[in-house]
Tab-separated table of C-alpha atoms in Angstrom:
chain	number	residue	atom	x	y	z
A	131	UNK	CA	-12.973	-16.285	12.274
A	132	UNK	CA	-15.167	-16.707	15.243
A	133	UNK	CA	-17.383	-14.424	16.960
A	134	UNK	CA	-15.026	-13.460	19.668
A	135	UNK	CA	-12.713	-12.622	16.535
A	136	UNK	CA	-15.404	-10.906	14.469
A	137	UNK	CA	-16.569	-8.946	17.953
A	138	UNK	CA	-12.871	-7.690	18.521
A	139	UNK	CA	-12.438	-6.227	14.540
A	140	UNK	CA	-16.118	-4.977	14.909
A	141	UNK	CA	-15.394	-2.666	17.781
A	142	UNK	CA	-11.882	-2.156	16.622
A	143	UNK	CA	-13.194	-0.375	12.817
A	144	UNK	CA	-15.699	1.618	14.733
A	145	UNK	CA	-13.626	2.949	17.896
A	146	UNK	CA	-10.506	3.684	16.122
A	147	UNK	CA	-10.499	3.104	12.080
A	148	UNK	CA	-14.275	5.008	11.965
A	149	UNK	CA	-12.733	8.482	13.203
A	150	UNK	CA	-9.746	8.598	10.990
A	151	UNK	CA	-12.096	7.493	7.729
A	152	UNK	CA	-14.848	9.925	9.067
A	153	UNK	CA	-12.230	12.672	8.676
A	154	UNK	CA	-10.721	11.838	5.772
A	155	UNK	CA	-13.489	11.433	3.432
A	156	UNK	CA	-14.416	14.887	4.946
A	157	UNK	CA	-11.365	16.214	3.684
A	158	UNK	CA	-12.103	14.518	0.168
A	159	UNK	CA	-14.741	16.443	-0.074
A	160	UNK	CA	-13.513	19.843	0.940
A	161	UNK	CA	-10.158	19.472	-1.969
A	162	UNK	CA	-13.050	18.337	-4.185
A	163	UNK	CA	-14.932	21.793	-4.085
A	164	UNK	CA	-11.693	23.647	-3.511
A	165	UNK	CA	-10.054	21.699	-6.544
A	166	UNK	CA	-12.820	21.418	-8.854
A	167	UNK	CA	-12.343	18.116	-10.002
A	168	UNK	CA	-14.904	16.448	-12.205
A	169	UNK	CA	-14.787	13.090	-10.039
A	170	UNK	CA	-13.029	10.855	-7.752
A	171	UNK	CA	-11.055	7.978	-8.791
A	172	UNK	CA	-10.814	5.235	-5.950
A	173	UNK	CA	-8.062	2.832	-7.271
A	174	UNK	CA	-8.121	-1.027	-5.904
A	175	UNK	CA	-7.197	-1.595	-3.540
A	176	UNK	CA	-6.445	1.531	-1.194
A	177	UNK	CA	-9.837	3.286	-2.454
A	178	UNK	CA	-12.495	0.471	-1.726
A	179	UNK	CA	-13.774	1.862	1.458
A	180	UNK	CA	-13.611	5.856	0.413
A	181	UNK	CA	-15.587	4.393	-2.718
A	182	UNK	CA	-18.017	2.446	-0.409
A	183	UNK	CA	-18.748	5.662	2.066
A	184	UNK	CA	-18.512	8.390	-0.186
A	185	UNK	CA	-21.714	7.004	-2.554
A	186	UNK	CA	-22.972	6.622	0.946
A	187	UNK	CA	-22.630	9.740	2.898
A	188	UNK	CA	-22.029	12.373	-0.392
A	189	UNK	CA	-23.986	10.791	-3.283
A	190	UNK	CA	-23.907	14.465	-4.931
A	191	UNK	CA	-19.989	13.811	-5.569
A	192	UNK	CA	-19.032	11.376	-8.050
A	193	UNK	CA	-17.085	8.485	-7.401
A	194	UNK	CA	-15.525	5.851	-9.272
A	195	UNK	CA	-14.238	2.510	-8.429
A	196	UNK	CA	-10.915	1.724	-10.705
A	197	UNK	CA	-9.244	-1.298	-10.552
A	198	UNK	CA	-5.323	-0.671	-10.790
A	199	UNK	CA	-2.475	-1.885	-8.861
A	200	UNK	CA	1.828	-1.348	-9.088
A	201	UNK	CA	1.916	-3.864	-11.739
A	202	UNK	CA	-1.146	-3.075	-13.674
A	203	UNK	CA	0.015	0.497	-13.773
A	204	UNK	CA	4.024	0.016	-14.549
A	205	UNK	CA	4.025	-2.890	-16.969
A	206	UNK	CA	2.082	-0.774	-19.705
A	207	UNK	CA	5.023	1.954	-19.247
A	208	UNK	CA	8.210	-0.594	-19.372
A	209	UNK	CA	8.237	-0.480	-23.680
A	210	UNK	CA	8.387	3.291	-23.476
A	211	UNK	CA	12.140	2.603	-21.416
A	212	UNK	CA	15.533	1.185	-23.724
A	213	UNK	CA	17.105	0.071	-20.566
A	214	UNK	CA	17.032	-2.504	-17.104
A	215	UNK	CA	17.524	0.433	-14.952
A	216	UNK	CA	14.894	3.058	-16.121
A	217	UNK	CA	12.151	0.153	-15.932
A	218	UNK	CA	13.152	-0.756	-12.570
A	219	UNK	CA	13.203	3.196	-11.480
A	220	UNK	CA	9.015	3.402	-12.695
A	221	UNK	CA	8.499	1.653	-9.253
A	222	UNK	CA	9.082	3.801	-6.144
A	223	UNK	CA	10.104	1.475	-3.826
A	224	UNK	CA	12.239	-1.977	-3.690
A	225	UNK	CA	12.667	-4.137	-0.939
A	226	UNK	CA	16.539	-3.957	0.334
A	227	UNK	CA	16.828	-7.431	-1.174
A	228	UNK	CA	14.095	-9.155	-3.536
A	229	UNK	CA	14.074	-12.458	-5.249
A	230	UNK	CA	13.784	-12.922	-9.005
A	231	UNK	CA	10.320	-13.835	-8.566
A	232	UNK	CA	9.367	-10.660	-7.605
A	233	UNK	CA	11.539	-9.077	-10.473
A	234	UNK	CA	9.756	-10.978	-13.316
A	235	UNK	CA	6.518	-10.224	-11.437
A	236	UNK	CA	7.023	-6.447	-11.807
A	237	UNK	CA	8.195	-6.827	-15.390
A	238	UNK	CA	5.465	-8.887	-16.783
A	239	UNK	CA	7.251	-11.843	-17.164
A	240	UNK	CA	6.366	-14.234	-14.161
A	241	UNK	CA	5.430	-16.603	-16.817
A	242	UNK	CA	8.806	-17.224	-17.665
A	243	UNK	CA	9.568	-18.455	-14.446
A	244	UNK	CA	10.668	-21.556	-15.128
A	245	UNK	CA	13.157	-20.410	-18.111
A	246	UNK	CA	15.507	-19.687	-15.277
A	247	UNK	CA	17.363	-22.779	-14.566
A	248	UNK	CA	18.933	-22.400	-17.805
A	249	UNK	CA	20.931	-19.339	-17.291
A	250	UNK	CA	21.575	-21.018	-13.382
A	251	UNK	CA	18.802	-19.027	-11.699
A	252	UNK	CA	16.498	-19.765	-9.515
A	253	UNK	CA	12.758	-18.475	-8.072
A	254	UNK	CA	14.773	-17.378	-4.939
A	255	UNK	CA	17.295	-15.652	-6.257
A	256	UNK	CA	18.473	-12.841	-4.651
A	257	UNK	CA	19.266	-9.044	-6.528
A	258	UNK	CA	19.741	-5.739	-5.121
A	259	UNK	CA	19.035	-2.770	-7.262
A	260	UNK	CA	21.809	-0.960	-6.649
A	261	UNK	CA	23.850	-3.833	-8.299
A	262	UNK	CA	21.549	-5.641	-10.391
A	263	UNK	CA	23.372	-4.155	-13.302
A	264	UNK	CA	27.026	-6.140	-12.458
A	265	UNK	CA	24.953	-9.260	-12.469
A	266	UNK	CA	25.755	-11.131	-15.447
A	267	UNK	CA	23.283	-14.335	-15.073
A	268	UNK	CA	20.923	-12.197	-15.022
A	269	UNK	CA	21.908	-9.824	-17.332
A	270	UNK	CA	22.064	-12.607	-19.976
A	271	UNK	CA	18.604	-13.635	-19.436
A	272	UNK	CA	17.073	-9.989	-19.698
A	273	UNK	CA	19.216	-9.970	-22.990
A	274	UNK	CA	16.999	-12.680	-23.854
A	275	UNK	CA	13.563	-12.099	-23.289
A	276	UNK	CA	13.781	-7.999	-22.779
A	277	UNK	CA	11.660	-8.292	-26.361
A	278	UNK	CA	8.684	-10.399	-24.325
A	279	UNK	CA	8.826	-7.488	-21.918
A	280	UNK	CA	8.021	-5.342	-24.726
A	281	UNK	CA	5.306	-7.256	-26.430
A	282	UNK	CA	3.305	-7.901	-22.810
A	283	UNK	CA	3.903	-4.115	-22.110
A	284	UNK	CA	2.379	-3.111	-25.683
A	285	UNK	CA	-0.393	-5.495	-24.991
A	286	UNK	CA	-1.455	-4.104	-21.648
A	287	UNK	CA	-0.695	-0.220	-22.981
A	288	UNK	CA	-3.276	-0.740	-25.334
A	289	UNK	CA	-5.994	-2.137	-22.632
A	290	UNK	CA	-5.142	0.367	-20.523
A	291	UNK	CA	-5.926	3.451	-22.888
A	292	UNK	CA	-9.099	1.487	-23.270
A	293	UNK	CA	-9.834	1.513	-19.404
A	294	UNK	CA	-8.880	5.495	-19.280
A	295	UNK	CA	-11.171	6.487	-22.623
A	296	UNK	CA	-14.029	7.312	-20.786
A	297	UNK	CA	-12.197	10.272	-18.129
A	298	UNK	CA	-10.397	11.697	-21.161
A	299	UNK	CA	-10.661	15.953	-20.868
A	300	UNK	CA	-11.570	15.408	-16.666
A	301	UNK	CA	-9.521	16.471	-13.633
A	302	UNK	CA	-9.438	13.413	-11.111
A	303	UNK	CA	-9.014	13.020	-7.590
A	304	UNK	CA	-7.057	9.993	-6.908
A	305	UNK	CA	-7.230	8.877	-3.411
A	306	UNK	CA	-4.190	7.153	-2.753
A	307	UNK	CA	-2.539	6.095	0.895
A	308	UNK	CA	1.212	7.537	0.188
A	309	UNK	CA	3.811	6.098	-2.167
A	310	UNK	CA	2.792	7.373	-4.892
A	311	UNK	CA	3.652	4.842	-8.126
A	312	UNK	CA	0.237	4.397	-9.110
A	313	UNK	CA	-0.445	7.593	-9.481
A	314	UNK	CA	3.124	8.945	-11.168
A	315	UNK	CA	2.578	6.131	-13.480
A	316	UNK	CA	-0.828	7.190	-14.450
A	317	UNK	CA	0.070	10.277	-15.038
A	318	UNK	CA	3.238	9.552	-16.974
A	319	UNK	CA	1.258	6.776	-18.886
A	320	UNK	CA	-1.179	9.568	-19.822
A	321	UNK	CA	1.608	12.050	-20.783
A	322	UNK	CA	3.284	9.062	-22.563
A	323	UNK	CA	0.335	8.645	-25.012
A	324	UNK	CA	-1.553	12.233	-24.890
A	325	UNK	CA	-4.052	11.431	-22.859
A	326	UNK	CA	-6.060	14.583	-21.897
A	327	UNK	CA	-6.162	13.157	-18.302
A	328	UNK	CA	-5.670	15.376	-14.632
A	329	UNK	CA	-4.712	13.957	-11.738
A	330	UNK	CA	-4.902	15.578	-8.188
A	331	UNK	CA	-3.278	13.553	-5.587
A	332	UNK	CA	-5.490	13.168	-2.583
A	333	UNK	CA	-3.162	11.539	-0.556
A	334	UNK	CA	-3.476	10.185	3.201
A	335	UNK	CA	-0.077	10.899	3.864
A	336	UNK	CA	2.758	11.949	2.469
A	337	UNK	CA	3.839	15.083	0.740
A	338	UNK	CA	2.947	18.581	1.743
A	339	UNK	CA	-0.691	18.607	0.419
A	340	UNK	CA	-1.986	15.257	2.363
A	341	UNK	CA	-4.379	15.112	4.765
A	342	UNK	CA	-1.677	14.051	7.007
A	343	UNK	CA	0.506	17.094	6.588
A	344	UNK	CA	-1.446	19.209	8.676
A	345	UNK	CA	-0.751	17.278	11.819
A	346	UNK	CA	1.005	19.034	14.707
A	347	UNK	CA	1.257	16.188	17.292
A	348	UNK	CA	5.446	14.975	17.331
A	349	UNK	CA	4.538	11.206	18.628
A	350	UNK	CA	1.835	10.509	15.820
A	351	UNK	CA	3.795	11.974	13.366
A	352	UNK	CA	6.252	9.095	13.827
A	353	UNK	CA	2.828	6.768	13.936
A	354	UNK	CA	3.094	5.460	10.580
A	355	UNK	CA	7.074	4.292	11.206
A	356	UNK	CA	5.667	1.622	13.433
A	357	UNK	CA	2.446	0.903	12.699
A	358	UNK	CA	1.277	2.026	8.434
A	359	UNK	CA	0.752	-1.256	8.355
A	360	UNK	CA	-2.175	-1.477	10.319
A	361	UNK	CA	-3.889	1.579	8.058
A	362	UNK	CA	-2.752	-0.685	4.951
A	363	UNK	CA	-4.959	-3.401	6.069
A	364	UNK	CA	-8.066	-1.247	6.741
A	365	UNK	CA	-8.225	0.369	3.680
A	366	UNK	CA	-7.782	-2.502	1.422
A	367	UNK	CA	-10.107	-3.839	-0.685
A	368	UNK	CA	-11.299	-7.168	0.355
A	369	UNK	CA	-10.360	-8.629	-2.805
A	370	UNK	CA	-6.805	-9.484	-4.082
A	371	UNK	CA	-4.453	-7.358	-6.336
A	372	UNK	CA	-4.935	-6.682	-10.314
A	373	UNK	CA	-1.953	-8.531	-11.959
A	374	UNK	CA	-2.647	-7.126	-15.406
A	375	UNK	CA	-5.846	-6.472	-17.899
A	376	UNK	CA	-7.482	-9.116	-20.680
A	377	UNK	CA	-10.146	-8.538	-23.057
A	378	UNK	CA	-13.513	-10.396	-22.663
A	379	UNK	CA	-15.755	-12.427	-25.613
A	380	UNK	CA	-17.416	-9.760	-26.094
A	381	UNK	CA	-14.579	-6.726	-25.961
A	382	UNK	CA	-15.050	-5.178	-22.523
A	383	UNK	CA	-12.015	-4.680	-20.845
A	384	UNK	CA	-11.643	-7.403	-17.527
A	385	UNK	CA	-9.476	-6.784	-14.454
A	386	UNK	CA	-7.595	-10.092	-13.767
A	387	UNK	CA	-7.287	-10.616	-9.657
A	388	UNK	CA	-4.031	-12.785	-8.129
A	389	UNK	CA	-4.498	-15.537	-6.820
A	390	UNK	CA	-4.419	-14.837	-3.388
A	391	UNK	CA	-5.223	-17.186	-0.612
A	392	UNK	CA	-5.343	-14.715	2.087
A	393	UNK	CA	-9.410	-14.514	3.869
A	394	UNK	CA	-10.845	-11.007	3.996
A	395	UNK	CA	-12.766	-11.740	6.924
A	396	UNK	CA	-10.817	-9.266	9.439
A	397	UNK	CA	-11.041	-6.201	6.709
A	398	UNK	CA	-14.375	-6.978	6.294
A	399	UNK	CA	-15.139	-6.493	10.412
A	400	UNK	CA	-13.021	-3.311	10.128
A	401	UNK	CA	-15.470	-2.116	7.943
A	402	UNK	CA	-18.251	-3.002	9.049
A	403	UNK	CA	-17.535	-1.027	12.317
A	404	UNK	CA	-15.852	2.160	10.460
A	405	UNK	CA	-19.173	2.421	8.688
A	406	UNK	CA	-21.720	1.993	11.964
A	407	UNK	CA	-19.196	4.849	13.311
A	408	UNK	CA	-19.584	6.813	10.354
A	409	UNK	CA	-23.509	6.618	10.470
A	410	UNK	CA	-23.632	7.420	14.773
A	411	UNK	CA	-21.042	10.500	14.356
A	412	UNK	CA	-21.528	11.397	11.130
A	413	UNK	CA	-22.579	15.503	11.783
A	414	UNK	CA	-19.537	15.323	15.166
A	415	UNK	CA	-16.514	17.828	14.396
A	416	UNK	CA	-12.982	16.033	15.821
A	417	UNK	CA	-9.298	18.024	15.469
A	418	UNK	CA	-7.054	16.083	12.921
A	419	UNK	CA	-5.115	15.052	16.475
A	420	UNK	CA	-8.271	13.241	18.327
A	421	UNK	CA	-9.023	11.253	14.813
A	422	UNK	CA	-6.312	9.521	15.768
A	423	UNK	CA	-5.810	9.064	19.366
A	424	UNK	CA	-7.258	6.004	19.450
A	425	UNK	CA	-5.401	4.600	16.618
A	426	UNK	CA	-2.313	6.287	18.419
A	427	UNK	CA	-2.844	4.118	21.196
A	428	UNK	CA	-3.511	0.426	19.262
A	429	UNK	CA	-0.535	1.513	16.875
A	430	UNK	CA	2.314	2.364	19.584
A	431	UNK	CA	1.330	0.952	22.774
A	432	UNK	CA	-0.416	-2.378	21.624
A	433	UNK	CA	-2.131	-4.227	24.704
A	434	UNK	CA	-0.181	-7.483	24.757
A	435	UNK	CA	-3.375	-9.477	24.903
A	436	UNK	CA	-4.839	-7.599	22.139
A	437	UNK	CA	-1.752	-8.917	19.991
A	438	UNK	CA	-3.156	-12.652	20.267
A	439	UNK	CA	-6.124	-11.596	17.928
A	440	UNK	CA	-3.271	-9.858	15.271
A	441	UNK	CA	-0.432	-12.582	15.690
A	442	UNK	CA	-2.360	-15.095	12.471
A	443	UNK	CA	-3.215	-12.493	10.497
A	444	UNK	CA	-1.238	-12.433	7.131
A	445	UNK	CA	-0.621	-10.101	4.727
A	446	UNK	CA	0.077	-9.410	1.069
A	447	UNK	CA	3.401	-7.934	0.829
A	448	UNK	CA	5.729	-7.573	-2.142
A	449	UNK	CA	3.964	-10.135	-3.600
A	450	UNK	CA	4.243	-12.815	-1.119
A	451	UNK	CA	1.901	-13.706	2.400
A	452	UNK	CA	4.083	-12.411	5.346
A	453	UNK	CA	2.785	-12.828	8.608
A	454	UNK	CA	1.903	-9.177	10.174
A	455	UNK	CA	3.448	-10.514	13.797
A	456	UNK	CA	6.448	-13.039	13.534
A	457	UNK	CA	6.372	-15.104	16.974
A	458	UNK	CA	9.520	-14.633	19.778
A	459	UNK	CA	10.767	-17.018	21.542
A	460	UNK	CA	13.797	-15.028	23.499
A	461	UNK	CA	14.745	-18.206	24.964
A	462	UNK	CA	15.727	-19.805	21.618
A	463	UNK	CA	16.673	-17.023	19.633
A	464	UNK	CA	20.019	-14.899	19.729
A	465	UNK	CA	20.544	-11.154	19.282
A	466	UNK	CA	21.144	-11.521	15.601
A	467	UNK	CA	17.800	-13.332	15.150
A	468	UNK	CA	15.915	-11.230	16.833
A	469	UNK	CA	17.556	-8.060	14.971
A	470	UNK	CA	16.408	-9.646	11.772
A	471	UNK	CA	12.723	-10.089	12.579
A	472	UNK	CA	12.720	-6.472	13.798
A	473	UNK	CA	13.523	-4.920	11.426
A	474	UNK	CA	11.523	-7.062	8.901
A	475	UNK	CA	8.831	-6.625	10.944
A	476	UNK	CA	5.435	-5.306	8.977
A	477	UNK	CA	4.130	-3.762	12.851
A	478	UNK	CA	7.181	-2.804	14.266
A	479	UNK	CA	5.936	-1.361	17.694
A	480	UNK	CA	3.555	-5.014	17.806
A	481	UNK	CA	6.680	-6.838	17.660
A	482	UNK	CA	8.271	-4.699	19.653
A	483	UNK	CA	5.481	-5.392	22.392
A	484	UNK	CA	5.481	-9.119	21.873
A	485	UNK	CA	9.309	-8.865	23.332
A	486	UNK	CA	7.692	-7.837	26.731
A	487	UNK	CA	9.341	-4.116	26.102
A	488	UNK	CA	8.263	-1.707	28.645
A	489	UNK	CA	6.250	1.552	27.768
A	490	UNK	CA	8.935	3.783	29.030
A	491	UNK	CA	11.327	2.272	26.605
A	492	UNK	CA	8.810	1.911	23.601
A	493	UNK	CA	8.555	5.706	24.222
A	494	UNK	CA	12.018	6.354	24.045
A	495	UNK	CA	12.307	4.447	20.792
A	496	UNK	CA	9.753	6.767	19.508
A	497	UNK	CA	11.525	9.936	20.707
A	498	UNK	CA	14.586	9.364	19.734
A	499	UNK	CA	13.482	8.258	16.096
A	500	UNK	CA	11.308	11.449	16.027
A	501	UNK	CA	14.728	13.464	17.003
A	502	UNK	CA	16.564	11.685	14.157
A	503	UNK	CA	14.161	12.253	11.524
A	504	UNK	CA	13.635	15.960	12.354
A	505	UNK	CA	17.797	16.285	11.972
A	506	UNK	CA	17.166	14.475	8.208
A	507	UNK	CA	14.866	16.597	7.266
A	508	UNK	CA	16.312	19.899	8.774
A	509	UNK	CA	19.493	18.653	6.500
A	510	UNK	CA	18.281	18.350	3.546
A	511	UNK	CA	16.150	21.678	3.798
A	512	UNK	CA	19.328	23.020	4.800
C-alpha cells in the first residue's frame, strides 16, 4: 500500500467508520448497565476493534477477546446431529450454489479432500442444499467418512468446553455484526453440554434489539443491501479466520488461524482513523441517522474515482478470496455476463457505479427495493 493508499483509508476510518463505531460502542455500554452482564465477549473476527476501543475509552467494563469463527463454533456441534441435513441446518446461511470444498470445510473434513476422486468428485463440485440429499456421489462418500465427522467434532467439543470453563455461571454480551451462527451455536453448544453460560446478543444489525433497529431513515435502512460489505471489512480483525482449536506442549488451549494470503494493511488504516475520531469526538452526541450519513454516502453513491482505491482489494468470503469490485468492460461483455457479476457482487451499489449508472437511477434501485421489502415484511406480519 502506498501513502496515497494509506492517506485515503486513514481519512476514510475517521470521517465515516469513526462515527458509526463511536456510537456503537456507546450503545455497548448502555445494554451493558441496562443488561447486567458480567462482561463482554468480542469474538474474532467481528469484535477486534470493539475489543481494541472499549479497554480504551471504558476500562471500568470488562472485555474479552475470544477467538471463534462459523467453523470453530459448528464443527464441535455436528456429533450431537444423526443426519446430513440437521448438520448442514447449524449454519445460517449457504451460498445459492457452493463447491464441495466448502462443504468438507464446514464439516471438518477438508482434509479429506483428496478422497474425492474416488467416488467421481471433485474440489469444484457443485451442491445446492435444497438437493444435496438426491445426490448419490455424494451421498456415498458421507456414508463413508460421516464417522471422521464425528471423531473431529468430539475432538474439538472437548477443546471447546475447555475455552468456555472460565465464563461458566456469567451473563455475556456477545458483540456480533448480524447473522447470528456464532452465537446460536454457542448457545446451543452450551445447552448441548450444561454449560451454565448467558448470552445477550449485542448485535449491529439485525433483529429487533440491535443497535440498528432503532433507525428511522427508509434509504439507510436498505444501506446494508448494497454495501454490508464495506462494514464487514472494517470490523474485522486484521488477522485471518480460526479453522478449529489444538492443544499446546504444555495443555493450553491454541486458536489455529487459516492460511490466508489476504494483507491487512487497508483494515489496519480504517482503524487507525476510527480510533483518532474516537479520541477528537469522543464527549460529541450524534442521532443514530448522522452516524451514518457519511457512510450513507461512500456506501450508495460511491465517487467513481474513489472506486480505483477499492477495485484490488480482496476479500475472504465463504472461504475463498473474492475480489470486493469485479472489473466491467460493457464493450466485451453481454447482458447475461453482466447479470452474473451483479448479482455476485460483494458491493453491489460499487459495481453498480463502475457501470457509469446515473444517481437518479441508483436511487430508484434503492426505492423500489425499499418498496419491495416493506411489502415482504408487511406479509409475513400479516
Amino acid at each position: 500500500m502506498d501513502i496515497e493508499e494509506r492517506t485515503y483509508f486513514n481519512r476514510l476510518g475517521y470521517q465515516v467508520f469513526g462515527p458509526i463505531l463511536l456510537g456503537y460502542i456507546r450503545w455497548i455500554k448502555e445494554r451493558y448497565k441496562e443488561r447486567n452482564l458480567d462482561l463482554i465477549l468480542c469474538p474474532s473476527r467481528d469484535g477486534f476493534i470493539v475489543n481494541q476501543v472499549m479497554a480504551k475509552f471504558y476500562p471500568e467494563i470488562k472485555t474479552s477477546y475470544f477467538y471463534t469463527s462459523r467453523l470453530a463454533s459448528v464443527i464441535p456441534l455436528l456429533s450431537s446431529k444423526n443426519d446430513l441435513c440437521s448438520m448442514l441446518d447449524l449454519y445460517r446461511s449457504w451460498p445459492e450454489t457452493f463447491t464441495i470444498s466448502l462443504l468438507l470445510d464446514r464439516l471438518g473434513i477438508g482434509y479429506l479432500v483428496d478422497q474425492l476422486e474416488q467416488f467421481d468428485l471433485y474440489e469444484g463440485y457443485c451442491l445446492r442444499k435444497d438437493n444435496i440429499i438426491y445426490d448419490k456421489k455424494f451421498l456415498a462418500f458421507f456414508d463413508r467418512f460421516k464417522n471422521d465427522i464425528y471423531i473431529n467434532s468430539n475432538s474439538q467439543k472437548e477443546l471447546l468446553i475447555k475455552y468456555l470453563m472460565p465464563y461458566q455461571g456469567k451473563t455475556l454480551g456477545f458483540v456480533d455484526l448480524g447473522s447470528g451462527t456464532i452465537l446460536s451455536s454457542l448457545a446451543s453448544f452450551c445447552r448441548e453440554y450444561n454449560l451454565n453460560i448467558k448470552f445477550e446478543s449485542l448485535n449491529f444489525q439485525g433483529g429487533d434489539r440491535s443497535y440498528f433497529c432503532n433507525i428511522n431513515d427508509a434509504y439507510i435502512k436498505v444501506l446494508f443491501r448494497f454495501s454490508y460489505i464495506l462494514l464487514e471489512l472494517f470490523f474485522t480483525a486484521p488477522h485471518s479466520s480460526v479453522v478449529k482449536y489444538e492443544r499446546e506442549r504444555d495443555n493450553k488451549l491454541m486458536a489455529v488461524l487459516s492460511k490466508n494470503t489476504n494483507d491487512f494493511d487497508v483494515t489496519n488504516s480504517l482503524h487507525l482513523g476510527a480510533i483518532n475520531y474516537m479520541k477528537k469526538h469522543f464527549l460529541s452526541d450524534d442521532c443514530l441517522e448522522s452516524v451514518f450519513s457519511e457512510y450513507f454516502q461512500l456506501g450508495m453513491y460511491p465517487d467513481i474515482d474513489a472506486l480505483n482505491f477499492w477495485k484490488n482489494i480482496k476479500i475472504d468470503a465463504n472461504s475463498k478470496n473474492q475480489e470486493l469490485l469485479c472489473p466491467v468492460d460493457l464493450r466485451k461483455k453481454n447482458i447475461k455476463d453482466i447479470f452474473f457479476t451483479l448479482k455476485s457482487s460483494l458491493w453491489l451499489s460499487g459495481q453498480l457505479t463502475l457501470l457509469r449508472m446515473p444517481k437518479w437511477m441508483l436511487k430508484l434501485i434503492y426505492t423500489t427495493y425499499f418498496i419491495r421489502s416493506e411489502e415482504r415484511r408487511v406479509g409475513k406480519e400479516c
